[in-house]
Amino acid sequence: MRNYGEAFRSRNVILLCAQYFAWSIGVYGFVLWLPSIIRSGGENMGMVEVGWLSSVPYLAATIAMIVVSWASDKLQNRKLFVWPLLLIGGLAFIGSWAVGANHFWVSYTLLVVAGAAMYAPYGPFFAIIPEMLPRNVAGGAMALINSMGALGSFCGSWFVGYLNGATGSPAASYIFMGVALFASVWLTLIVKPANNQNLPLGAHHA
């Protein structure tokens, strides 16, 4: 690829933009509305308790990100550590919705799993891009993909809030975020490794 125009029109960059858009819908819908979701499910729960419970998914995510990034580097396989975790996150959202508020701790545990699973693939995902594109366009492509993620963040946080207000419960939000993650799984799977001689060793595993 000789310039940004070619990179931005490439199939893989377009797919990764769409993938990160859908992924960010789930992540930022979760991030902004997690305290409200916990508060709505936990009866007589104060702000301090909500704050502590809201922090647990991020602790789990911190550990998961380190472990997953290490494993991805060890095996030199990026996609293997992206789509399965996003699938787990989507299933955890749907499971949390299915369990319902009547079983708060089970539902909450599934939210912790969803949070960790959504954050864990960031390292492998952003390693895919420079391994797939020449160095002269990789930076611009990453900027475009990040921009689509920012747009997905806005859409996710806004629409989750809308669903919570319109339905009076987080149930529809769980389904929405789960479906967004399922879409990101599919988009990850159909990204194909680029046949480029300038790619570093191991790039064909992306």
PDB file of C-alpha atoms in Angstrom:
ATOM      1  CA  MET A   1       0.000   0.000   0.000  1.00  0.00           C
ATOM      2  CA  ARG A   2       1.409   3.344  -1.057  1.00  0.00           C
ATOM      3  CA  ASN A   3      -0.811   5.793   0.817  1.00  0.00           C
ATOM      4  CA  TYR A   4      -3.600   6.261   3.340  1.00  0.00           C
ATOM      5  CA  GLY A   5      -6.263   6.227   0.641  1.00  0.00           C
ATOM      6  CA  GLU A   6      -5.427   2.659  -0.307  1.00  0.00           C
ATOM      7  CA  ALA A   7      -5.228   1.636   3.341  1.00  0.00           C
ATOM      8  CA  PHE A   8      -8.585   3.178   4.216  1.00  0.00           C
ATOM      9  CA  ARG A   9     -10.240   1.418   1.280  1.00  0.00           C
ATOM     10  CA  SER A  10      -8.791  -1.978   2.106  1.00  0.00           C
ATOM     11  CA  ARG A  11     -11.217  -4.689   3.131  1.00  0.00           C
ATOM     12  CA  ASN A  12      -9.425  -5.474   6.377  1.00  0.00           C
ATOM     13  CA  VAL A  13      -9.316  -1.868   7.575  1.00  0.00           C
ATOM     14  CA  ILE A  14     -13.031  -1.416   6.850  1.00  0.00           C
ATOM     15  CA  LEU A  15     -13.836  -4.643   8.695  1.00  0.00           C
ATOM     16  CA  LEU A  16     -11.687  -3.684  11.674  1.00  0.00           C
ATOM     17  CA  CYS A  17     -13.375  -0.258  11.797  1.00  0.00           C
ATOM     18  CA  ALA A  18     -16.788  -1.927  11.932  1.00  0.00           C
ATOM     19  CA  GLN A  19     -15.528  -4.478  14.445  1.00  0.00           C
ATOM     20  CA  TYR A  20     -14.158  -1.848  16.813  1.00  0.00           C
ATOM     21  CA  PHE A  21     -17.326   0.221  16.449  1.00  0.00           C
ATOM     22  CA  ALA A  22     -19.475  -2.732  17.564  1.00  0.00           C
ATOM     23  CA  TRP A  23     -17.035  -3.702  20.308  1.00  0.00           C
ATOM     24  CA  SER A  24     -16.981  -0.153  21.708  1.00  0.00           C
ATOM     25  CA  ILE A  25     -20.779  -0.103  21.846  1.00  0.00           C
ATOM     26  CA  GLY A  26     -20.616  -2.937  24.354  1.00  0.00           C
ATOM     27  CA  VAL A  27     -17.641  -1.583  26.287  1.00  0.00           C
ATOM     28  CA  TYR A  28     -18.804   1.972  26.834  1.00  0.00           C
ATOM     29  CA  GLY A  29     -22.448   1.101  27.332  1.00  0.00           C
ATOM     30  CA  PHE A  30     -21.125  -1.075  30.142  1.00  0.00           C
ATOM     31  CA  VAL A  31     -18.640   1.490  31.509  1.00  0.00           C
ATOM     32  CA  LEU A  32     -21.031   4.421  31.830  1.00  0.00           C
ATOM     33  CA  TRP A  33     -24.083   2.539  33.029  1.00  0.00           C
ATOM     34  CA  LEU A  34     -22.620  -0.207  35.236  1.00  0.00           C
ATOM     35  CA  PRO A  35     -23.292   1.634  38.547  1.00  0.00           C
ATOM     36  CA  SER A  36     -26.910   2.287  37.546  1.00  0.00           C
ATOM     37  CA  ILE A  37     -27.346  -1.323  36.452  1.00  0.00           C
ATOM     38  CA  ILE A  38     -25.968  -2.575  39.779  1.00  0.00           C
ATOM     39  CA  ARG A  39     -28.088  -0.105  41.741  1.00  0.00           C
ATOM     40  CA  SER A  40     -31.256  -1.210  39.963  1.00  0.00           C
ATOM     41  CA  GLY A  41     -30.615  -4.864  40.798  1.00  0.00           C
ATOM     42  CA  GLY A  42     -29.379  -4.558  44.359  1.00  0.00           C
ATOM     43  CA  GLU A  43     -32.115  -3.707  46.825  1.00  0.00           C
ATOM     44  CA  ASN A  44     -31.245  -1.236  49.598  1.00  0.00           C
ATOM     45  CA  MET A  45     -27.718  -0.853  48.243  1.00  0.00           C
ATOM     46  CA  GLY A  46     -25.931   2.384  49.088  1.00  0.00           C
ATOM     47  CA  MET A  47     -23.556   4.375  46.924  1.00  0.00           C
ATOM     48  CA  VAL A  48     -20.475   3.013  48.706  1.00  0.00           C
ATOM     49  CA  GLU A  49     -21.492  -0.585  48.035  1.00  0.00           C
ATOM     50  CA  VAL A  50     -22.322   0.257  44.422  1.00  0.00           C
ATOM     51  CA  GLY A  51     -18.920   1.891  44.026  1.00  0.00           C
ATOM     52  CA  TRP A  52     -17.055  -1.123  45.370  1.00  0.00           C
ATOM     53  CA  LEU A  53     -19.033  -3.553  43.252  1.00  0.00           C
ATOM     54  CA  SER A  54     -18.521  -1.383  40.168  1.00  0.00           C
ATOM     55  CA  SER A  55     -14.753  -1.571  40.624  1.00  0.00           C
ATOM     56  CA  VAL A  56     -14.512  -5.378  40.604  1.00  0.00           C
ATOM     57  CA  PRO A  57     -14.974  -5.855  36.820  1.00  0.00           C
ATOM     58  CA  TYR A  58     -12.064  -3.484  36.186  1.00  0.00           C
ATOM     59  CA  LEU A  59      -9.799  -5.365  38.584  1.00  0.00           C
ATOM     60  CA  ALA A  60     -10.679  -8.577  36.760  1.00  0.00           C
ATOM     61  CA  ALA A  61     -10.115  -6.809  33.428  1.00  0.00           C
ATOM     62  CA  THR A  62      -6.646  -5.629  34.501  1.00  0.00           C
ATOM     63  CA  ILE A  63      -5.554  -9.175  35.255  1.00  0.00           C
ATOM     64  CA  ALA A  64      -7.192 -10.558  32.113  1.00  0.00           C
ATOM     65  CA  MET A  65      -5.537  -7.980  29.838  1.00  0.00           C
ATOM     66  CA  ILE A  66      -2.059  -8.854  31.094  1.00  0.00           C
ATOM     67  CA  VAL A  67      -2.594 -12.610  30.873  1.00  0.00           C
ATOM     68  CA  VAL A  68      -4.229 -12.503  27.429  1.00  0.00           C
ATOM     69  CA  SER A  69      -1.603 -10.179  25.952  1.00  0.00           C
ATOM     70  CA  TRP A  70       1.178 -12.427  27.260  1.00  0.00           C
ATOM     71  CA  ALA A  71      -0.488 -15.535  25.831  1.00  0.00           C
ATOM     72  CA  SER A  72      -1.065 -13.830  22.480  1.00  0.00           C
ATOM     73  CA  ASP A  73       2.618 -12.906  22.221  1.00  0.00           C
ATOM     74  CA  LYS A  74       3.647 -16.374  23.308  1.00  0.00           C
ATOM     75  CA  LEU A  75       1.566 -18.128  20.655  1.00  0.00           C
ATOM     76  CA  GLN A  76       1.807 -15.348  18.035  1.00  0.00           C
ATOM     77  CA  ASN A  77      -1.894 -15.718  17.302  1.00  0.00           C
ATOM     78  CA  ARG A  78      -3.920 -12.536  17.654  1.00  0.00           C
ATOM     79  CA  LYS A  79      -7.431 -13.391  16.501  1.00  0.00           C
ATOM     80  CA  LEU A  80      -7.513 -16.441  18.771  1.00  0.00           C
ATOM     81  CA  PHE A  81      -7.341 -14.074  21.736  1.00  0.00           C
ATOM     82  CA  VAL A  82      -9.887 -11.573  20.422  1.00  0.00           C
ATOM     83  CA  TRP A  83     -13.061 -13.212  19.140  1.00  0.00           C
ATOM     84  CA  PRO A  84     -13.453 -15.980  21.789  1.00  0.00           C
ATOM     85  CA  LEU A  85     -13.265 -13.431  24.599  1.00  0.00           C
ATOM     86  CA  LEU A  86     -15.745 -11.113  22.922  1.00  0.00           C
ATOM     87  CA  LEU A  87     -18.030 -14.111  22.457  1.00  0.00           C
ATOM     88  CA  ILE A  88     -17.733 -14.875  26.176  1.00  0.00           C
ATOM     89  CA  GLY A  89     -18.570 -11.240  26.932  1.00  0.00           C
ATOM     90  CA  GLY A  90     -21.672 -11.337  24.748  1.00  0.00           C
ATOM     91  CA  LEU A  91     -22.837 -14.619  26.275  1.00  0.00           C
ATOM     92  CA  ALA A  92     -22.254 -13.228  29.770  1.00  0.00           C
ATOM     93  CA  PHE A  93     -24.457 -10.215  28.996  1.00  0.00           C
ATOM     94  CA  ILE A  94     -27.235 -12.449  27.685  1.00  0.00           C
ATOM     95  CA  GLY A  95     -26.802 -14.758  30.678  1.00  0.00           C
ATOM     96  CA  SER A  96     -27.038 -11.844  33.100  1.00  0.00           C
ATOM     97  CA  TRP A  97     -30.259 -10.767  31.422  1.00  0.00           C
ATOM     98  CA  ALA A  98     -31.647 -14.330  31.526  1.00  0.00           C
ATOM     99  CA  VAL A  99     -30.867 -14.741  35.226  1.00  0.00           C
ATOM    100  CA  GLY A 100     -32.527 -11.443  36.078  1.00  0.00           C
ATOM    101  CA  ALA A 101     -32.517  -9.262  39.169  1.00  0.00           C
ATOM    102  CA  ASN A 102     -34.076 -12.001  41.292  1.00  0.00           C
ATOM    103  CA  HIS A 103     -30.661 -13.669  41.415  1.00  0.00           C
ATOM    104  CA  PHE A 104     -28.546 -10.558  41.865  1.00  0.00           C
ATOM    105  CA  TRP A 105     -25.210 -12.147  42.732  1.00  0.00           C
ATOM    106  CA  VAL A 106     -25.317 -14.585  39.835  1.00  0.00           C
ATOM    107  CA  SER A 107     -26.257 -11.751  37.492  1.00  0.00           C
ATOM    108  CA  TYR A 108     -23.499  -9.567  38.938  1.00  0.00           C
ATOM    109  CA  THR A 109     -20.886 -12.317  38.559  1.00  0.00           C
ATOM    110  CA  LEU A 110     -21.799 -12.610  34.890  1.00  0.00           C
ATOM    111  CA  LEU A 111     -21.349  -8.838  34.527  1.00  0.00           C
ATOM    112  CA  VAL A 112     -17.864  -9.155  36.024  1.00  0.00           C
ATOM    113  CA  VAL A 113     -17.093 -11.870  33.468  1.00  0.00           C
ATOM    114  CA  ALA A 114     -18.479  -9.676  30.677  1.00  0.00           C
ATOM    115  CA  GLY A 115     -16.376  -6.706  31.751  1.00  0.00           C
ATOM    116  CA  ALA A 116     -13.153  -8.704  31.957  1.00  0.00           C
ATOM    117  CA  ALA A 117     -13.838 -10.449  28.644  1.00  0.00           C
ATOM    118  CA  MET A 118     -14.488  -7.164  26.824  1.00  0.00           C
ATOM    119  CA  TYR A 119     -11.270  -5.528  27.992  1.00  0.00           C
ATOM    120  CA  ALA A 120      -8.939  -8.526  27.746  1.00  0.00           C
ATOM    121  CA  PRO A 121      -8.518  -8.544  23.917  1.00  0.00           C
ATOM    122  CA  TYR A 122      -7.296  -4.947  23.537  1.00  0.00           C
ATOM    123  CA  GLY A 123      -3.609  -5.894  23.359  1.00  0.00           C
ATOM    124  CA  PRO A 124      -3.983  -8.627  20.714  1.00  0.00           C
ATOM    125  CA  PHE A 125      -6.447  -6.519  18.718  1.00  0.00           C
ATOM    126  CA  PHE A 126      -4.110  -3.568  18.339  1.00  0.00           C
ATOM    127  CA  ALA A 127      -1.265  -5.938  17.496  1.00  0.00           C
ATOM    128  CA  ILE A 128      -3.254  -7.174  14.490  1.00  0.00           C
ATOM    129  CA  ILE A 129      -3.125  -3.839  12.684  1.00  0.00           C
ATOM    130  CA  PRO A 130       0.655  -3.257  12.384  1.00  0.00           C
ATOM    131  CA  GLU A 131       1.123  -6.940  11.568  1.00  0.00           C
ATOM    132  CA  MET A 132      -1.390  -6.660   8.740  1.00  0.00           C
ATOM    133  CA  LEU A 133      -0.426  -3.331   7.158  1.00  0.00           C
ATOM    134  CA  PRO A 134       2.843  -1.757   5.983  1.00  0.00           C
ATOM    135  CA  ARG A 135       4.477   0.639   8.420  1.00  0.00           C
ATOM    136  CA  ASN A 136       3.920   3.668   6.205  1.00  0.00           C
ATOM    137  CA  VAL A 137       0.120   3.440   6.603  1.00  0.00           C
ATOM    138  CA  ALA A 138      -0.347   1.514   9.880  1.00  0.00           C
ATOM    139  CA  GLY A 139      -0.504   4.674  12.019  1.00  0.00           C
ATOM    140  CA  GLY A 140      -3.234   6.278   9.922  1.00  0.00           C
ATOM    141  CA  ALA A 141      -5.226   3.058   9.798  1.00  0.00           C
ATOM    142  CA  MET A 142      -5.043   2.735  13.583  1.00  0.00           C
ATOM    143  CA  ALA A 143      -6.253   6.327  13.916  1.00  0.00           C
ATOM    144  CA  LEU A 144      -9.237   5.607  11.658  1.00  0.00           C
ATOM    145  CA  ILE A 145     -10.098   2.432  13.573  1.00  0.00           C
ATOM    146  CA  ASN A 146      -9.830   4.293  16.890  1.00  0.00           C
ATOM    147  CA  SER A 147     -12.099   7.017  15.533  1.00  0.00           C
ATOM    148  CA  MET A 148     -14.766   4.449  14.728  1.00  0.00           C
ATOM    149  CA  GLY A 149     -14.348   3.088  18.242  1.00  0.00           C
ATOM    150  CA  ALA A 150     -14.964   6.566  19.645  1.00  0.00           C
ATOM    151  CA  LEU A 151     -18.134   6.816  17.562  1.00  0.00           C
ATOM    152  CA  GLY A 152     -19.236   3.414  18.839  1.00  0.00           C
ATOM    153  CA  SER A 153     -18.570   4.599  22.390  1.00  0.00           C
ATOM    154  CA  PHE A 154     -20.940   7.519  21.902  1.00  0.00           C
ATOM    155  CA  CYS A 155     -23.630   5.362  20.309  1.00  0.00           C
ATOM    156  CA  GLY A 156     -23.325   2.661  22.947  1.00  0.00           C
ATOM    157  CA  SER A 157     -23.470   4.940  25.972  1.00  0.00           C
ATOM    158  CA  TRP A 158     -26.344   6.971  24.522  1.00  0.00           C
ATOM    159  CA  PHE A 159     -28.452   4.011  23.417  1.00  0.00           C
ATOM    160  CA  VAL A 160     -27.955   2.031  26.621  1.00  0.00           C
ATOM    161  CA  GLY A 161     -29.143   5.066  28.567  1.00  0.00           C
ATOM    162  CA  TYR A 162     -32.105   5.414  26.230  1.00  0.00           C
ATOM    163  CA  LEU A 163     -33.075   1.762  26.649  1.00  0.00           C
ATOM    164  CA  ASN A 164     -32.767   1.945  30.423  1.00  0.00           C
ATOM    165  CA  GLY A 165     -35.024   4.993  30.531  1.00  0.00           C
ATOM    166  CA  ALA A 166     -37.544   3.705  27.999  1.00  0.00           C
ATOM    167  CA  THR A 167     -37.951   0.241  29.515  1.00  0.00           C
ATOM    168  CA  GLY A 168     -37.344   1.009  33.178  1.00  0.00           C
ATOM    169  CA  SER A 169     -34.868  -1.868  33.523  1.00  0.00           C
ATOM    170  CA  PRO A 170     -31.442  -2.852  32.185  1.00  0.00           C
ATOM    171  CA  ALA A 171     -32.739  -6.034  30.513  1.00  0.00           C
ATOM    172  CA  ALA A 172     -32.917  -4.560  27.009  1.00  0.00           C
ATOM    173  CA  SER A 173     -29.465  -3.028  27.498  1.00  0.00           C
ATOM    174  CA  TYR A 174     -27.969  -6.441  28.247  1.00  0.00           C
ATOM    175  CA  ILE A 175     -29.374  -7.814  25.000  1.00  0.00           C
ATOM    176  CA  PHE A 176     -28.226  -4.782  23.006  1.00  0.00           C
ATOM    177  CA  MET A 177     -24.662  -4.959  24.332  1.00  0.00           C
ATOM    178  CA  GLY A 178     -24.576  -8.722  23.853  1.00  0.00           C
ATOM    179  CA  VAL A 179     -25.701  -8.445  20.227  1.00  0.00           C
ATOM    180  CA  ALA A 180     -23.086  -5.733  19.580  1.00  0.00           C
ATOM    181  CA  LEU A 181     -20.370  -8.048  20.885  1.00  0.00           C
ATOM    182  CA  PHE A 182     -21.675 -10.935  18.767  1.00  0.00           C
ATOM    183  CA  ALA A 183     -21.410  -8.656  15.723  1.00  0.00           C
ATOM    184  CA  SER A 184     -17.813  -7.835  16.645  1.00  0.00           C
ATOM    185  CA  VAL A 185     -17.047 -11.565  16.925  1.00  0.00           C
ATOM    186  CA  TRP A 186     -18.328 -12.199  13.402  1.00  0.00           C
ATOM    187  CA  LEU A 187     -16.414  -9.231  11.993  1.00  0.00           C
ATOM    188  CA  THR A 188     -13.204 -10.432  13.648  1.00  0.00           C
ATOM    189  CA  LEU A 189     -13.592 -13.893  12.173  1.00  0.00           C
ATOM    190  CA  ILE A 190     -13.945 -12.654   8.595  1.00  0.00           C
ATOM    191  CA  VAL A 191     -10.816 -10.474   8.718  1.00  0.00           C
ATOM    192  CA  LYS A 192      -8.209 -12.224   6.593  1.00  0.00           C
ATOM    193  CA  PRO A 193      -4.431 -12.003   7.037  1.00  0.00           C
ATOM    194  CA  ALA A 194      -2.803  -9.820   4.392  1.00  0.00           C
ATOM    195  CA  ASN A 195      -0.229 -11.358   2.071  1.00  0.00           C
ATOM    196  CA  ASN A 196       2.492  -8.759   2.444  1.00  0.00           C
ATOM    197  CA  GLN A 197       6.193  -9.473   2.368  1.00  0.00           C
ATOM    198  CA  ASN A 198       6.951  -6.440   4.522  1.00  0.00           C
ATOM    199  CA  LEU A 199       5.082  -7.861   7.469  1.00  0.00           C
ATOM    200  CA  PRO A 200       7.109  -8.964  10.494  1.00  0.00           C
ATOM    201  CA  LEU A 201       7.695 -12.583  11.406  1.00  0.00           C
ATOM    202  CA  GLY A 202       4.568 -14.185  12.812  1.00  0.00           C
ATOM    203  CA  ALA A 203       2.180 -11.726  11.147  1.00  0.00           C
ATOM    204  CA  HIS A 204       0.489 -14.509   9.222  1.00  0.00           C
ATOM    205  CA  HIS A 205      -0.873 -15.764  12.531  1.00  0.00           C
ATOM    206  CA  ALA A 206      -3.003 -12.624  13.015  1.00  0.00           C
TER     207      ALA A 206
END
